[in-house]
């Protein structure tokens, strides 16, 4: 479905948009009923040039689900989308704070993340996200092993490397980002299998940069590729590389921020044995890339597993567990981005992942991903005058949950 937004003066847009947002909800807007009479939508209102906000209600077997939707025209001059994060991969902040700090006109929460460590008592939860992350073209992190993820069961064939992103061509797409990296040592090259991740593959080596933050790296050596609850490895090694040479070798993962320009290499099992062959002063060169499958590199990317492809909800989506959900979808050949969050008000119905896929398809998405839900589900917009950021839905926990990252929408038209 091709969608375009009218071009109006910024001041008029702002006045109309905030007047409606401040006083309206679904009950106050003109209603548009989707095919099958199962989707009741309010009239969308402009938040900024190229960005619209609306609400909807849809019936599910458990009752009525209430949702909030941002529709973003990526062809509109001055419109862009980027990953918001709290300055470190291993950190969390509420969506409203992330949006306010960057001046976003709207945002929704992003990827699932390492929220707790009840399975490993005494190990610090990192707050780091599951999948790959790119912000303003900068590679922040790679994907943890599939068995180490948090969140509902993924669609068949999906992996933690799946993302939704926007390329340098300003077109949104689903993609898969794989880490390709090498550690060049005096004894030859070692494969790099992690970048700023809360979990490393068994036998792997991961790199941690200043983007990781001060949180402990112990969690990266816990669990296995297929069992998140497996015990932490007892065979580890950590090497600090400074100015291209080994500056320090330790047996256990450390904590505290990585100095700018330094890289900490952390290994487990065979990866640890390989790192122990290094000595202070040895030359080391580290390189890494996130390789996508699309023709144009991604400038922004966030992890999420596919639920809609080519205009059809995927087979095998979970049909049992209902929850508050957040999703992102793509329409009009990558020119339109849909950001949706359900309302967590008590009494509002949640949705299964299957229902979420069907919903995103009805809203106009030909491709879509499931993002973090439950108490994380949050959608915000910004007042164009006061520049205050308002939470449009009601988080199910009663207040915003600090999250690892968010999808931020910008409009400078």
PDB file of C-alpha atoms in Angstrom, residues 88-90 111 126 128-135 137-145 160-161 177-183 191-201 204-213 217 220 258 262-267 286-291:
ATOM      1  CA  UNK A  88      26.656   1.865  26.379  1.00  0.00           C
ATOM      2  CA  UNK A  89      25.610  -1.580  25.180  1.00  0.00           C
ATOM      3  CA  UNK A  90      25.480  -2.884  28.757  1.00  0.00           C
ATOM      4  CA  UNK A 111      15.175  -5.629  21.135  1.00  0.00           C
ATOM      5  CA  UNK A 126      24.172  -6.801  31.792  1.00  0.00           C
ATOM      6  CA  UNK A 128      22.588  -5.824  26.877  1.00  0.00           C
ATOM      7  CA  UNK A 129      20.334  -6.664  23.926  1.00  0.00           C
ATOM      8  CA  UNK A 130      20.027 -10.026  22.187  1.00  0.00           C
ATOM      9  CA  UNK A 131      20.619  -9.209  18.525  1.00  0.00           C
ATOM     10  CA  UNK A 132      22.974  -7.124  16.400  1.00  0.00           C
ATOM     11  CA  UNK A 133      22.791  -3.354  16.768  1.00  0.00           C
ATOM     12  CA  UNK A 134      23.874  -0.490  14.496  1.00  0.00           C
ATOM     13  CA  UNK A 135      23.397   3.176  15.378  1.00  0.00           C
ATOM     14  CA  UNK A 137      26.321   3.462  10.937  1.00  0.00           C
ATOM     15  CA  UNK A 138      28.345   2.461  13.990  1.00  0.00           C
ATOM     16  CA  UNK A 139      28.506  -1.254  14.802  1.00  0.00           C
ATOM     17  CA  UNK A 140      27.595  -1.600  18.468  1.00  0.00           C
ATOM     18  CA  UNK A 141      27.344  -5.362  18.952  1.00  0.00           C
ATOM     19  CA  UNK A 142      26.762  -8.786  17.463  1.00  0.00           C
ATOM     20  CA  UNK A 143      24.123 -11.430  18.179  1.00  0.00           C
ATOM     21  CA  UNK A 144      24.261 -13.878  21.083  1.00  0.00           C
ATOM     22  CA  UNK A 145      23.813 -17.610  20.308  1.00  0.00           C
ATOM     23  CA  UNK A 160      19.218 -13.998  16.772  1.00  0.00           C
ATOM     24  CA  UNK A 161      21.005 -12.436  13.777  1.00  0.00           C
ATOM     25  CA  UNK A 177      23.644  -9.536  10.264  1.00  0.00           C
ATOM     26  CA  UNK A 178      26.492 -11.983  10.812  1.00  0.00           C
ATOM     27  CA  UNK A 179      29.700 -11.085  12.617  1.00  0.00           C
ATOM     28  CA  UNK A 180      32.909 -11.612  10.667  1.00  0.00           C
ATOM     29  CA  UNK A 181      36.037 -10.922  12.660  1.00  0.00           C
ATOM     30  CA  UNK A 182      39.662 -11.928  13.099  1.00  0.00           C
ATOM     31  CA  UNK A 183      42.293 -11.597  15.815  1.00  0.00           C
ATOM     32  CA  UNK A 191      38.355 -16.302  14.725  1.00  0.00           C
ATOM     33  CA  UNK A 192      36.424 -13.549  16.516  1.00  0.00           C
ATOM     34  CA  UNK A 193      32.976 -14.840  17.471  1.00  0.00           C
ATOM     35  CA  UNK A 194      31.551 -12.046  19.569  1.00  0.00           C
ATOM     36  CA  UNK A 195      31.337  -8.255  19.755  1.00  0.00           C
ATOM     37  CA  UNK A 196      30.062  -6.573  22.938  1.00  0.00           C
ATOM     38  CA  UNK A 197      27.737  -9.521  23.669  1.00  0.00           C
ATOM     39  CA  UNK A 198      26.317 -10.725  26.985  1.00  0.00           C
ATOM     40  CA  UNK A 199      26.846 -14.325  25.819  1.00  0.00           C
ATOM     41  CA  UNK A 200      29.673 -15.863  23.781  1.00  0.00           C
ATOM     42  CA  UNK A 201      29.536 -19.134  21.845  1.00  0.00           C
ATOM     43  CA  UNK A 204      34.614 -18.638  21.359  1.00  0.00           C
ATOM     44  CA  UNK A 205      36.494 -15.366  21.648  1.00  0.00           C
ATOM     45  CA  UNK A 206      34.700 -12.037  21.934  1.00  0.00           C
ATOM     46  CA  UNK A 207      35.847  -8.424  21.676  1.00  0.00           C
ATOM     47  CA  UNK A 208      34.690  -5.723  24.097  1.00  0.00           C
ATOM     48  CA  UNK A 209      35.218  -2.036  23.352  1.00  0.00           C
ATOM     49  CA  UNK A 210      34.465   1.224  25.121  1.00  0.00           C
ATOM     50  CA  UNK A 211      30.891   0.838  23.807  1.00  0.00           C
ATOM     51  CA  UNK A 212      30.305  -2.068  26.192  1.00  0.00           C
ATOM     52  CA  UNK A 213      30.288   0.097  29.318  1.00  0.00           C
ATOM     53  CA  UNK A 217      31.770  -9.385  31.498  1.00  0.00           C
ATOM     54  CA  UNK A 220      29.447 -13.701  28.637  1.00  0.00           C
ATOM     55  CA  UNK A 258      37.146  -0.325  28.571  1.00  0.00           C
ATOM     56  CA  UNK A 262      41.523  -0.418  23.949  1.00  0.00           C
ATOM     57  CA  UNK A 263      39.951  -3.784  23.166  1.00  0.00           C
ATOM     58  CA  UNK A 264      39.378  -6.530  25.728  1.00  0.00           C
ATOM     59  CA  UNK A 265      39.425 -10.047  24.294  1.00  0.00           C
ATOM     60  CA  UNK A 266      37.468 -12.589  26.353  1.00  0.00           C
ATOM     61  CA  UNK A 267      37.670 -16.318  25.660  1.00  0.00           C
ATOM     62  CA  UNK A 286      41.622  -7.011  15.618  1.00  0.00           C
ATOM     63  CA  UNK A 287      39.120  -6.520  12.818  1.00  0.00           C
ATOM     64  CA  UNK A 288      35.359  -7.085  12.674  1.00  0.00           C
ATOM     65  CA  UNK A 289      32.346  -6.395  10.472  1.00  0.00           C
ATOM     66  CA  UNK A 290      28.606  -7.061  10.542  1.00  0.00           C
ATOM     67  CA  UNK A 291      27.727  -8.558   7.169  1.00  0.00           C
TER      68      UNK A 291
END
